[in-house]
XYZ file of C-alpha atoms in Angstrom:
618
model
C 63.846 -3.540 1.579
C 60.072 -2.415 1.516
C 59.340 0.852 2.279
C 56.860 1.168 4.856
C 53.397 2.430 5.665
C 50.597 2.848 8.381
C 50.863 -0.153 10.968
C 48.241 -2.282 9.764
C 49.111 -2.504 5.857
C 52.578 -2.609 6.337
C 51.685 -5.823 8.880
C 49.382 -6.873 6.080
C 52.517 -6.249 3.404
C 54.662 -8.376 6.121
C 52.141 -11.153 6.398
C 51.844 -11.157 2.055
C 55.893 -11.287 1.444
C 56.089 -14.633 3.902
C 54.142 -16.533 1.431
C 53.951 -15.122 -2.245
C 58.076 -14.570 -2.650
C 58.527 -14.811 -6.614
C 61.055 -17.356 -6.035
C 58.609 -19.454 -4.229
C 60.197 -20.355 -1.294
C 58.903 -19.415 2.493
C 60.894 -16.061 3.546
C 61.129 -15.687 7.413
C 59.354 -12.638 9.129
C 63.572 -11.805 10.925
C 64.759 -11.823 6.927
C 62.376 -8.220 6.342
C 63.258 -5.140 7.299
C 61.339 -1.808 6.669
C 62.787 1.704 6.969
C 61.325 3.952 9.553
C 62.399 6.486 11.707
C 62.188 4.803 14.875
C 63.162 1.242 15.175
C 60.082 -1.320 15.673
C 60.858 -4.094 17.711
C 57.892 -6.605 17.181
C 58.257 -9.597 19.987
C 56.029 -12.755 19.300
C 55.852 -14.997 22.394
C 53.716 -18.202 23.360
C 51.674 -15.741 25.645
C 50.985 -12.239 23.571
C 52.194 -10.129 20.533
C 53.442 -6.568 21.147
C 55.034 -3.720 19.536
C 58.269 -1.814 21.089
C 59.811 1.196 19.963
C 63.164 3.276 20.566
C 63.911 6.980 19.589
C 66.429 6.979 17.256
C 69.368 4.810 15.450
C 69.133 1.314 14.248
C 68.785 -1.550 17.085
C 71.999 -1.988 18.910
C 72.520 1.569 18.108
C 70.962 3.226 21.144
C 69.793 2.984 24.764
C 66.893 0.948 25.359
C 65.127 3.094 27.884
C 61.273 3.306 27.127
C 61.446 0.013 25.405
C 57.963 -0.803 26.498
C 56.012 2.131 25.027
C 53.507 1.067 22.169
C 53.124 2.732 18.711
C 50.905 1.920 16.249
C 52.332 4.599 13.902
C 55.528 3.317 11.638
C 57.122 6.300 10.172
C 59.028 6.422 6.997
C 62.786 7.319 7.278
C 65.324 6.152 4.702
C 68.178 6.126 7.801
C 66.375 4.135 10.248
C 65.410 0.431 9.975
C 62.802 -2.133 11.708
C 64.360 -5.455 12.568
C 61.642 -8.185 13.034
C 62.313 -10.975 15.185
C 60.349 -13.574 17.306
C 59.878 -17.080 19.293
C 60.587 -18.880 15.159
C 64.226 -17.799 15.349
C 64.324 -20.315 18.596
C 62.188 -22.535 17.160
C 63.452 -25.559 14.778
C 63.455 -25.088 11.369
C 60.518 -27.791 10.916
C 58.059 -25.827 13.628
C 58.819 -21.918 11.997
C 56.672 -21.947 9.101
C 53.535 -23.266 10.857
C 54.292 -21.038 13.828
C 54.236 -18.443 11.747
C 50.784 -19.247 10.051
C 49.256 -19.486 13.229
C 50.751 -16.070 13.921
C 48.996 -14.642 10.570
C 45.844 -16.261 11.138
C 45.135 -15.084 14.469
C 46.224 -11.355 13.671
C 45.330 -11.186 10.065
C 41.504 -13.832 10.560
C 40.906 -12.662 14.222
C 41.359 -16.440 14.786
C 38.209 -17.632 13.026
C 40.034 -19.045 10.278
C 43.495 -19.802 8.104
C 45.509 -16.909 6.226
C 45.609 -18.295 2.240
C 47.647 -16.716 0.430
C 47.506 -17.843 -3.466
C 48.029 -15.772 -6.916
C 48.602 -12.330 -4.898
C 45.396 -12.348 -3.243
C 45.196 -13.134 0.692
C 41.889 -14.527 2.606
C 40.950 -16.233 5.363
C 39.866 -19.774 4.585
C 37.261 -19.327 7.275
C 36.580 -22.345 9.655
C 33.257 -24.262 9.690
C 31.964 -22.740 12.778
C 32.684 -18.918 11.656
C 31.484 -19.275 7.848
C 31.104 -15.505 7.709
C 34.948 -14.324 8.657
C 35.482 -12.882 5.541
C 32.077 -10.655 5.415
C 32.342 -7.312 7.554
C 28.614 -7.499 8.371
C 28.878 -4.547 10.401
C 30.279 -2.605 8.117
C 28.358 -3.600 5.395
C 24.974 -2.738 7.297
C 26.282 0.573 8.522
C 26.939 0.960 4.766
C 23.110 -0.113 3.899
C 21.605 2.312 6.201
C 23.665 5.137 4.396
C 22.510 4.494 1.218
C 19.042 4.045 2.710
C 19.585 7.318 3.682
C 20.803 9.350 0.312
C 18.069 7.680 -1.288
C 15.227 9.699 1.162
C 17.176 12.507 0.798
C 16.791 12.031 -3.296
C 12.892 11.917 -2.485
C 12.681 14.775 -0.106
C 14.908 16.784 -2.720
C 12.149 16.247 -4.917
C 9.397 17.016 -2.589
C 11.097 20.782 -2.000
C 11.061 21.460 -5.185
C 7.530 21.000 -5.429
C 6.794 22.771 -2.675
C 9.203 25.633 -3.930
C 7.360 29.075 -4.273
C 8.532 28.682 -7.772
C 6.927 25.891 -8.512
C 3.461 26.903 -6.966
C 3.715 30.088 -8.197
C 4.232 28.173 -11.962
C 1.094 25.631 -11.547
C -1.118 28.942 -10.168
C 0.128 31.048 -13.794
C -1.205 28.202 -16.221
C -4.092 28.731 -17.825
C -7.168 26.869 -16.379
C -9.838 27.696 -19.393
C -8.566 24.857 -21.586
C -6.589 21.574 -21.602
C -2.779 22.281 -21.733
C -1.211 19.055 -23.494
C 2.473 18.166 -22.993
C 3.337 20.608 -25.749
C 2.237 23.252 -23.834
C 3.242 22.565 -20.493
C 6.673 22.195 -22.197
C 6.440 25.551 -23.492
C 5.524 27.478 -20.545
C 8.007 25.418 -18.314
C 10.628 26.545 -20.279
C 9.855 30.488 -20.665
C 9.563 30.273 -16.813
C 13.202 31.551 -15.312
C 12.365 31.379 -11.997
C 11.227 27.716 -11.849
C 14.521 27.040 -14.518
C 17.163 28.706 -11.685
C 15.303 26.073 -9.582
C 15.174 23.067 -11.359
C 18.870 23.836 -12.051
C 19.380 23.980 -8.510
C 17.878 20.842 -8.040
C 19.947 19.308 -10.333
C 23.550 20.296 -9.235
C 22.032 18.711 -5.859
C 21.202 15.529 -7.777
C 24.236 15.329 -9.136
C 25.949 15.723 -6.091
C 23.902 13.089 -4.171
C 24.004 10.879 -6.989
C 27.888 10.936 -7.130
C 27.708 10.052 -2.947
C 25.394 7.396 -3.631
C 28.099 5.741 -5.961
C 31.200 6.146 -4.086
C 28.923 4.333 -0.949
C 27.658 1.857 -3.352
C 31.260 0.929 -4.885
C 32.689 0.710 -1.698
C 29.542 -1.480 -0.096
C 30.016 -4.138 -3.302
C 33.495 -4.208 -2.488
C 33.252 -5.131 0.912
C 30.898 -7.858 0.041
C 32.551 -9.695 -2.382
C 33.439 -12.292 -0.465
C 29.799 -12.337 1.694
C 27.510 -14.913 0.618
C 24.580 -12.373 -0.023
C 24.961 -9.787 -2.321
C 23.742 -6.311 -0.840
C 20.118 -5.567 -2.393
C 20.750 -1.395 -3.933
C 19.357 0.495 -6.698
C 20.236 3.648 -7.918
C 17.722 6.241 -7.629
C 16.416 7.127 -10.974
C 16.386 11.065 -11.959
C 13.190 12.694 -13.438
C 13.344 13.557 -17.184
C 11.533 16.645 -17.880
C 8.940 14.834 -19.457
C 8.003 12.658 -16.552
C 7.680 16.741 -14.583
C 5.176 17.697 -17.226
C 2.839 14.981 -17.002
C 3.170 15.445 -13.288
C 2.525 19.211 -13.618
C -0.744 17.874 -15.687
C -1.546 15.506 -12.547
C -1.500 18.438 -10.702
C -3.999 20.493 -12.900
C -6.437 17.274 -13.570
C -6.032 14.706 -11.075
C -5.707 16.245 -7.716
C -9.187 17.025 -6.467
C -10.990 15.958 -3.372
C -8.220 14.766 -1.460
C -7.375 12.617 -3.487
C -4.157 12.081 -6.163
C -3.913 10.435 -9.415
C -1.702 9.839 -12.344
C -2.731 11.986 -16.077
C -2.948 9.672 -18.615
C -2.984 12.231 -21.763
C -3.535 9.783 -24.738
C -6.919 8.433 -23.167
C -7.602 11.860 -21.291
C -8.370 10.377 -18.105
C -7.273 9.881 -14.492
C -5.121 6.633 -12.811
C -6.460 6.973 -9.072
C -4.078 5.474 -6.525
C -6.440 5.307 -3.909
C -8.521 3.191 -6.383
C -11.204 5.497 -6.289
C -12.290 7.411 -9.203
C -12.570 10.752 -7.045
C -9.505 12.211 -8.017
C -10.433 13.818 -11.637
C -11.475 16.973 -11.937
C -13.082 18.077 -15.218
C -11.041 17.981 -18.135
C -11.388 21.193 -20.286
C -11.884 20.908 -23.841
C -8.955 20.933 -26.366
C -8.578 24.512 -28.425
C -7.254 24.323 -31.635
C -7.927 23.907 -35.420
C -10.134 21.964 -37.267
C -12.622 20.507 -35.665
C -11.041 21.373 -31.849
C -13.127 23.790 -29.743
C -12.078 27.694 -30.408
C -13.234 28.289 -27.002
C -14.509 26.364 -24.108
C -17.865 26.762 -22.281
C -18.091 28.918 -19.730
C -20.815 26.268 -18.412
C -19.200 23.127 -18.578
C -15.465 23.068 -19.662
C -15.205 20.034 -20.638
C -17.513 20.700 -23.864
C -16.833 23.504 -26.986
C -18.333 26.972 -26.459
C -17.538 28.330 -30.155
C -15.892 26.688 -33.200
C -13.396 27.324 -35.905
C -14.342 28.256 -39.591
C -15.993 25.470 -41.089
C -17.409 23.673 -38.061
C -20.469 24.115 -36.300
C -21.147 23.932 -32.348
C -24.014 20.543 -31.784
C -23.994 19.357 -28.249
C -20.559 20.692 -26.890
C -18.493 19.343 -29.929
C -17.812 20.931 -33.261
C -18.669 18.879 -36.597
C -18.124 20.091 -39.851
C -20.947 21.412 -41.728
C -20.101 20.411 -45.235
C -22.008 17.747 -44.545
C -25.725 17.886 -45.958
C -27.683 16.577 -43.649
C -31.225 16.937 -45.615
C -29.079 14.331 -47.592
C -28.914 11.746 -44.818
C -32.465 12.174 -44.356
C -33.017 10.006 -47.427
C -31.509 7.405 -45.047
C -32.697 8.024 -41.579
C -35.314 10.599 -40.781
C -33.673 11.792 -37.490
C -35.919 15.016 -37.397
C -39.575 14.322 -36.078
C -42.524 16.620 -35.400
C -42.416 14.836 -31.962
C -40.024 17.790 -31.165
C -40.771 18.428 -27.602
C -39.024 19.955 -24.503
C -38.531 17.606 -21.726
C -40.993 19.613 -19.192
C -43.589 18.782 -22.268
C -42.953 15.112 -22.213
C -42.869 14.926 -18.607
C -46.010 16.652 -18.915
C -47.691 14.568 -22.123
C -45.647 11.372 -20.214
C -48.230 11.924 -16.698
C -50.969 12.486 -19.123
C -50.296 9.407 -20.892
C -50.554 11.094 -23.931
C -51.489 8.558 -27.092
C -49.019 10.473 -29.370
C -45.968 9.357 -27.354
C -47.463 5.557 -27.416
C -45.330 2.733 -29.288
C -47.627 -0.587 -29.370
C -45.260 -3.065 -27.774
C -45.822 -7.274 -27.756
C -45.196 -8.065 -23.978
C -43.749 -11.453 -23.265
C -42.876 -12.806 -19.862
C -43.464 -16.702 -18.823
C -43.076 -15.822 -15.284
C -45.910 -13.372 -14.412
C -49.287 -12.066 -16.275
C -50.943 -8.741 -16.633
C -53.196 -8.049 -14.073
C -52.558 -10.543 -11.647
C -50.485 -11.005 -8.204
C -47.611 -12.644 -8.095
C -44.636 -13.134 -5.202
C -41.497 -11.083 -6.550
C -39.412 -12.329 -4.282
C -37.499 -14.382 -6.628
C -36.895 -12.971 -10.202
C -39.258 -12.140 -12.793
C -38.518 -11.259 -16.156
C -40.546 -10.014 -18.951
C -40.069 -8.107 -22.483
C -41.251 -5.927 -24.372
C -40.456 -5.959 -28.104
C -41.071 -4.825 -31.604
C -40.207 -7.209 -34.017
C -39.482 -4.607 -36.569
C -36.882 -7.359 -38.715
C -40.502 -8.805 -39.523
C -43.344 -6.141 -39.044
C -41.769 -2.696 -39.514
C -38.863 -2.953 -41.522
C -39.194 0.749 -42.666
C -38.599 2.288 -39.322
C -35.922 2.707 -36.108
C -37.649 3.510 -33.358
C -36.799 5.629 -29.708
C -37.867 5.596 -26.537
C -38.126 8.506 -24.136
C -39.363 6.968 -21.627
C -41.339 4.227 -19.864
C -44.216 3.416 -17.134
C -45.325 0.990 -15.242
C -48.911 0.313 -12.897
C -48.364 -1.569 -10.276
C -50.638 -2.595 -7.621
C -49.839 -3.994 -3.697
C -51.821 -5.490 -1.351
C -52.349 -2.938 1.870
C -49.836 -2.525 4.032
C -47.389 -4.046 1.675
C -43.490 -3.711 2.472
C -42.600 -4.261 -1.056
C -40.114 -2.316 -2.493
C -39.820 -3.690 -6.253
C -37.158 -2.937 -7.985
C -36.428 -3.035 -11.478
C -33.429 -3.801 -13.921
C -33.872 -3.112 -17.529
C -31.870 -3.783 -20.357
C -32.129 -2.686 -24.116
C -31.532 -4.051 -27.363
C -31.183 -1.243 -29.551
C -31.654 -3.242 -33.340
C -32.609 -6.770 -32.168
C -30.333 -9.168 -31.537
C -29.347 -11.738 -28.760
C -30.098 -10.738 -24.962
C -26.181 -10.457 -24.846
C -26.317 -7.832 -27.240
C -28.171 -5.581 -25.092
C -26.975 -2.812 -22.382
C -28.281 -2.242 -19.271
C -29.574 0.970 -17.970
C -27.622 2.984 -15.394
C -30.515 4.480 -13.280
C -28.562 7.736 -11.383
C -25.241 6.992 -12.874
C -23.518 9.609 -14.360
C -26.503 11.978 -14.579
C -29.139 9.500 -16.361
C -32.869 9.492 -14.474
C -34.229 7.474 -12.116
C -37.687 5.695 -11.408
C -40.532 8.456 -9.887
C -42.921 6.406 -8.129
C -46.692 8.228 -7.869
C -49.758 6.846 -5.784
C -53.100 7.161 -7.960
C -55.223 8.422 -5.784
C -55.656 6.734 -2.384
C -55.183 2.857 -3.873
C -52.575 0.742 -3.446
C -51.513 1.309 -7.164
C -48.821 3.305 -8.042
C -47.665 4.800 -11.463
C -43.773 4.109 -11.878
C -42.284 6.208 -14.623
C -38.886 6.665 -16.312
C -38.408 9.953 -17.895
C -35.616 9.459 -20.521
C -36.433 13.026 -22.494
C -34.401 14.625 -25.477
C -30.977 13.858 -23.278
C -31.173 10.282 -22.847
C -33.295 9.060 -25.558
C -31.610 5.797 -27.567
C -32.633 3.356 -30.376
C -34.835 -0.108 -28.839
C -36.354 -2.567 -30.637
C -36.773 -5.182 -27.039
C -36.826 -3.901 -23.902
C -35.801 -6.723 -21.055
C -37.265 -5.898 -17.510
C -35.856 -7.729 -14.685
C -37.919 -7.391 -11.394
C -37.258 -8.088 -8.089
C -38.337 -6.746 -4.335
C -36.593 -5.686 -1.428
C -39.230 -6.750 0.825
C -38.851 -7.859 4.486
C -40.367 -10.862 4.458
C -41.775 -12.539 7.601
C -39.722 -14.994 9.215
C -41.550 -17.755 8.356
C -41.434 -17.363 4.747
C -37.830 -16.770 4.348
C -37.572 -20.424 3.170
C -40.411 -20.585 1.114
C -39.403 -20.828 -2.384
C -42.098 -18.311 -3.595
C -42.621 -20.530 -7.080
C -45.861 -21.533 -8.081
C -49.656 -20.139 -7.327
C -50.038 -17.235 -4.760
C -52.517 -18.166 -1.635
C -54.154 -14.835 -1.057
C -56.229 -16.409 1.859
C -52.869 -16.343 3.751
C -52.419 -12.823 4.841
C -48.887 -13.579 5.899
C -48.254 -14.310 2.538
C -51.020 -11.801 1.193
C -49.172 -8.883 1.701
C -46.029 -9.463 -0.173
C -47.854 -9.666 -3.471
C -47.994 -7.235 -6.352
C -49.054 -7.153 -9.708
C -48.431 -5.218 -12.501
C -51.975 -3.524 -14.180
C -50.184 -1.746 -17.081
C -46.630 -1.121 -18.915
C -45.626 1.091 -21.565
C -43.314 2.310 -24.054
C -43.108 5.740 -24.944
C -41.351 6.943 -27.724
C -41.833 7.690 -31.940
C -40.355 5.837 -34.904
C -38.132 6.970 -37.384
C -38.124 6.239 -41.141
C -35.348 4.053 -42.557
C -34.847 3.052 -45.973
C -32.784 -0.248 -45.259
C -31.993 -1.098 -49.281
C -31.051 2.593 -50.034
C -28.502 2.512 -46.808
C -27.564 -1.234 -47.716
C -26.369 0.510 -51.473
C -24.402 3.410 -49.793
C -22.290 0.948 -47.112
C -21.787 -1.936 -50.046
C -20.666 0.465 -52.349
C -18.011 1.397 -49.630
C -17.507 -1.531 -49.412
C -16.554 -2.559 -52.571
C -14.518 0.427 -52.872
C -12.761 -0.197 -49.622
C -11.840 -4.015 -51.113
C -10.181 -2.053 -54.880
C -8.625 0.422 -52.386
C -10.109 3.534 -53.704
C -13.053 4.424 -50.818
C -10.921 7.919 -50.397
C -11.968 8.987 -54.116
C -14.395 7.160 -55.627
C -16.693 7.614 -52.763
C -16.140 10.526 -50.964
C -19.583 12.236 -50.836
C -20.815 8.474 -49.451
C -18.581 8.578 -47.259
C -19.440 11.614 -45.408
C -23.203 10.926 -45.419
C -21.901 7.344 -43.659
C -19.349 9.030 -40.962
C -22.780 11.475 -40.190
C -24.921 8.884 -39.386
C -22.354 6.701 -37.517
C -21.795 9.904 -35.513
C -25.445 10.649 -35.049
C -26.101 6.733 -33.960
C -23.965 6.516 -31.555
C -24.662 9.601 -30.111
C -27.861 8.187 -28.819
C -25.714 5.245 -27.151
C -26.174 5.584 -22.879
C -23.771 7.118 -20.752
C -20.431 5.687 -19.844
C -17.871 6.162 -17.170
C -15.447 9.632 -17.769
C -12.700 8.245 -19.824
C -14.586 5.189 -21.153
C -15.104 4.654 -25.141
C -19.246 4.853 -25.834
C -20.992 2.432 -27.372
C -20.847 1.231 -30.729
C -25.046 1.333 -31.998
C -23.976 1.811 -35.732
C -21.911 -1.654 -36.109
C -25.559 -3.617 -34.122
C -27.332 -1.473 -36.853
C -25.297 -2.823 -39.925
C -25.779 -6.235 -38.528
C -29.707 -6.624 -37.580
C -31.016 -4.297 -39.768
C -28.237 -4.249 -42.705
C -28.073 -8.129 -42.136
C -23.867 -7.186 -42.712
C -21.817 -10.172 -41.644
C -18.534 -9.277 -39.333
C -16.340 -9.064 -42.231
C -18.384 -6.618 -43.669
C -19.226 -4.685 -40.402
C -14.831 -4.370 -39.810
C -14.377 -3.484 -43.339
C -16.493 -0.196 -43.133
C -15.944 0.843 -39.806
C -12.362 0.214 -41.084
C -12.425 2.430 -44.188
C -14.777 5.245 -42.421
C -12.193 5.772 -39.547
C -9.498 5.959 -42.217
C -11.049 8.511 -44.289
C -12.357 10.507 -41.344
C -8.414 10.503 -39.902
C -6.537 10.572 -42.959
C -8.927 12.540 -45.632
C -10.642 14.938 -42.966
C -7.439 14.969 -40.076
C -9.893 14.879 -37.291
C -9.387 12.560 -34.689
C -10.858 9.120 -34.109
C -13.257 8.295 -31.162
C -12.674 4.776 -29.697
C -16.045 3.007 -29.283
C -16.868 -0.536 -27.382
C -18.539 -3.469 -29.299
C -21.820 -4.383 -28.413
C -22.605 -6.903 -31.200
């Protein structure tokens, strides 16, 4: 006796019991009966399988009037019985059990394979053309497209909270006039109880979806465990509130012309998705203590307006002022009487002023002063110093340079130049390259003298963008439109200037000129000061023994590489003080790590400011 259920499990229980007895012999489907109450009369024949009912009583028991009504609904009833019979009870014994497997197989595999039955678990051992028969493909698909579903619902959830009042009205509240780090953000997201009934809101929602998602997902992995692909789902992954507060900074610094980004907060910088770097706005300075801003500019943001105790204000940053800086004079005479405002030396620069003039050695073996050449293939010449042999007792700067050069009439040249600077000797390689209009640095001002052909090209570097040089590396080239029939020429060799096809893509270059001043440096009495932390550094005690050195060293690093050119917002600046300890120090690299080492322990450690990353040039 088996009690009995819905009609298509208590078939399926029917089907089970014919193979899996526990005594292990084959039980036939007449031997089972199942209490309902209404008898079930289920008639296999040759031709079609269908399900008869009566009212009431047992078979035999009562009329047989409406005999062929079907119902697919068996009812339990402990006084009524169903009495299954079919074609195997006229069948010989031999034919029953495989008449019966075909039976179960077509009902049970929709006749695309065999019912198995082995160790209490039934499938269809599917046949070679239907290798799927086990895999409800349309079910499992309808299933996908669900979950596909719940997980843009998870997204959109998200997207409404953002565009909540409460969260607007939270990003327009926080304060614009400095840089907010995570801390902060934290902080204020937490004292706001508006946006907190929200985000609660949003997360009884998320839990809700997310408990959907798994019932869908259990059920879809059961379904396919008998598929031969497993279904490709991943759970959608919640927000912590961390990964909101560095979006909530994305918002603030990385969502400006159209265009979005990702907040990087160690590095202070923007991730672009578009790829473009258009998305960062300016970053405001950081207030704090020590040597953080007190209070930002009101011109620029980005840079210190005031400082705390201790620290003084020098172009937008706050450095501490125990450090004597007539002391580091000894070293480096940074101060000059060459102190002039940049409409002076624009001024002294037109009147070629013989004050601003540093007496170069130009070398080129591609073109000569004062005579034509064809720049339509490259020409490179230098200008240089040689101070590791002439002036060892000086650095030297350059704010600015100029350049005479002369066309033939009715010219189409449009030269243009490509200079690169070596800021204490050293290899080519070792040099950086100017970025004319980048990032606010100058360009070239081109001026006719008079009515010639000659023209006075001049780069105005000034106070902002004057650096350290010892060789200055001038690439030249011309944008000229060149006549059809001397596209192929090679333009090597002498100039013809007969030809006046050829005659009027020729210049030459009458004059060029460094301006600029030198600075006094006492190379052994520096070379003392960094050995000595040196040695200290090597005995472990440059944080004691040393500590006066050591701030005179961390000034002048700072006041080096101050003068290095502009980079990219978010990019380290150039290291000019490690090319300085090599060229004009003659350090090795083990020597050059080892103080850079112990100076950015001592300023992080001893002085708890904080470290700015720098790229190697040499």
């Amino acid at each position: 006796m088996v009690n009995g259920t819905q009609s298509v499990e208590a078939l399926h229980q029917l089907a089970s019991s014919y193979f899996i007895d526990r005594d292990g012999t084959m039980r036939k489907l007449h031997e089972i009966q199942i209490s309902t109450n209404a008898i079930k009369y289920l008639q296999i024949s040759t031709n079609a399988i269908k399900v008869t009912e009566t009212r009431t009583g047992p078979l035999g028991c009562n009329t047989y009037d409406n005999l062929d009504s079907v119902s697919s609904i068996l009812l339990q009833s402990p006084e009524n019985k169903l009495h299954l019979q079919g074609l195997q009870v006229i069948f010989p014994e031999y034919l029953q059990e495989k008449f019966v497997q075909s039976a179960l197989s077509y009902i049970m595999c929709n006749g695309e394979g065999e019912y198995m039955c082995r160790n209490s678990q039934c499938i269809c051992k599917c046949a070679e053309e239907y290798p799927q028969c086990n895999c409800p493909v349309t079910d499992l698909q309808i299933m996908e497209n669900t979950l596909q579903g719940m997980v843009e619902t998870w997204a959109a959830s998200y997207k409404d909270f953002e565009n909540s009042d409460e969260f607007k009205s939270f990003l327009k509240r926080l304060p614009s006039t400095h840089f907010l780090p995570v801390s902060s953000v934290h902080l204020l997201w937490g004292n706001d109880w508006d946006l907190q009934a929200r985000y609660r809101l949003l997360q009884s929602s998320l839990e809700a979806q997310r408990q959907k998602i798994q019932r869908t997902a259990r059920k879809l992995f059961g379904l396919s465990i008998r598929c031969h692909h497993n279904p490709n789902h991943q759970m959608p992954r919640e927000r912590s509130v961390l990964q909101w507060l560095n979006r909530v900074q994305s918002y603030l610094y990385c969502n400006e012309n159209g265009f979005w980004g990702t907040f990087l907060e160690s590095q202070r910088t923007c991730v672009c998705h578009t790829g473009v770097t258009l998305c960062q706005r300016p970053i405001p300075c950081v207030i704090g203590g020590n040597n953080s801003c007190a209070m930002c500019s009101l011109a620029n943001i980005s840079q210190c307006g005031s400082c705390n105790k201790g620290y003084k204000l020098y172009r937008g940053r706050c450095e501490p002022q125990n450090v004597d800086s007539e002391r580091s004079e000894q070293f480096i005479s940074f101060e000059t009487d060459l102190d002039f405002q940049d409409l002076e030396l624009k001024y002294l620069l037109q009147k070629m002023d013989s004050r601003l003039y540093i007496h170069t050695t130009f070398i080129s073996n591609e073109i000569r002063l004062e005579t034509f050449f064809d720049p339509r293939w490259r020409k490179r010449m230098s200008l240089t110093l040689k101070s590791n042999k002439n002036r060892m007792d000086y650095l030297h700067m350059i704010i600015g340079l100029s350049m005479k050069i002369c066309q033939m009439r009715n010219s189409s040249i449009d030269p243009m130049f490509f200079v690169y600077i070596n800021p204490f000797s050293g290899s080519h390689s070792e040099g950086w390259s100017m970025p004319f209009g980048e990032h606010g640095y100058p360009r070239w001002e081109k001026v006719r003298l008079g009515n010639s052909q000659c023209f006075n090209w001049t780069l105005l570097l000034g106070n902002r963008w004057k650096t350290f040089f010892e060789t200055v590396h001038i690439y030249l080239r011309s944008r000229a439109k060149v006549p059809t029939m001397l596209r192929n020429d090679t333009g090597q060799g002498p100039v013809d200037l007969s030809d006046p096809n050829k005659r009027q893509i020729y210049i030459k270059i009458s004059d060029i000129q460094v301006f600029g001043y030198s600075l006094r440096f006492n190379a052994d009495l520096l070379r003392s000061a960094v050995q000595q932390v040196n040695q200290s550094y090597t005995q472990g005690t440059q944080f004691y023994s040393s500590s006066s050195i050591m701030l005179l060293l961390l000034d002048i690093r700072e006041r080096i590489n101050r003068l290095a050119p502009p980079v990219a917002p978010g990019k380290p600046q150039l290291d000019l003080f490690s090319c300085m300890l090599k060229h004009r120090l003659k350090l090795n690299n083990s020597e050059m790590i080892r103080v850079n080492h112990a100076l950015d322990m001592y300023n992080t450690e001893i002085l708890k400011q904080s470290d700015h990353l720098t790229t190697k040039l040499c």
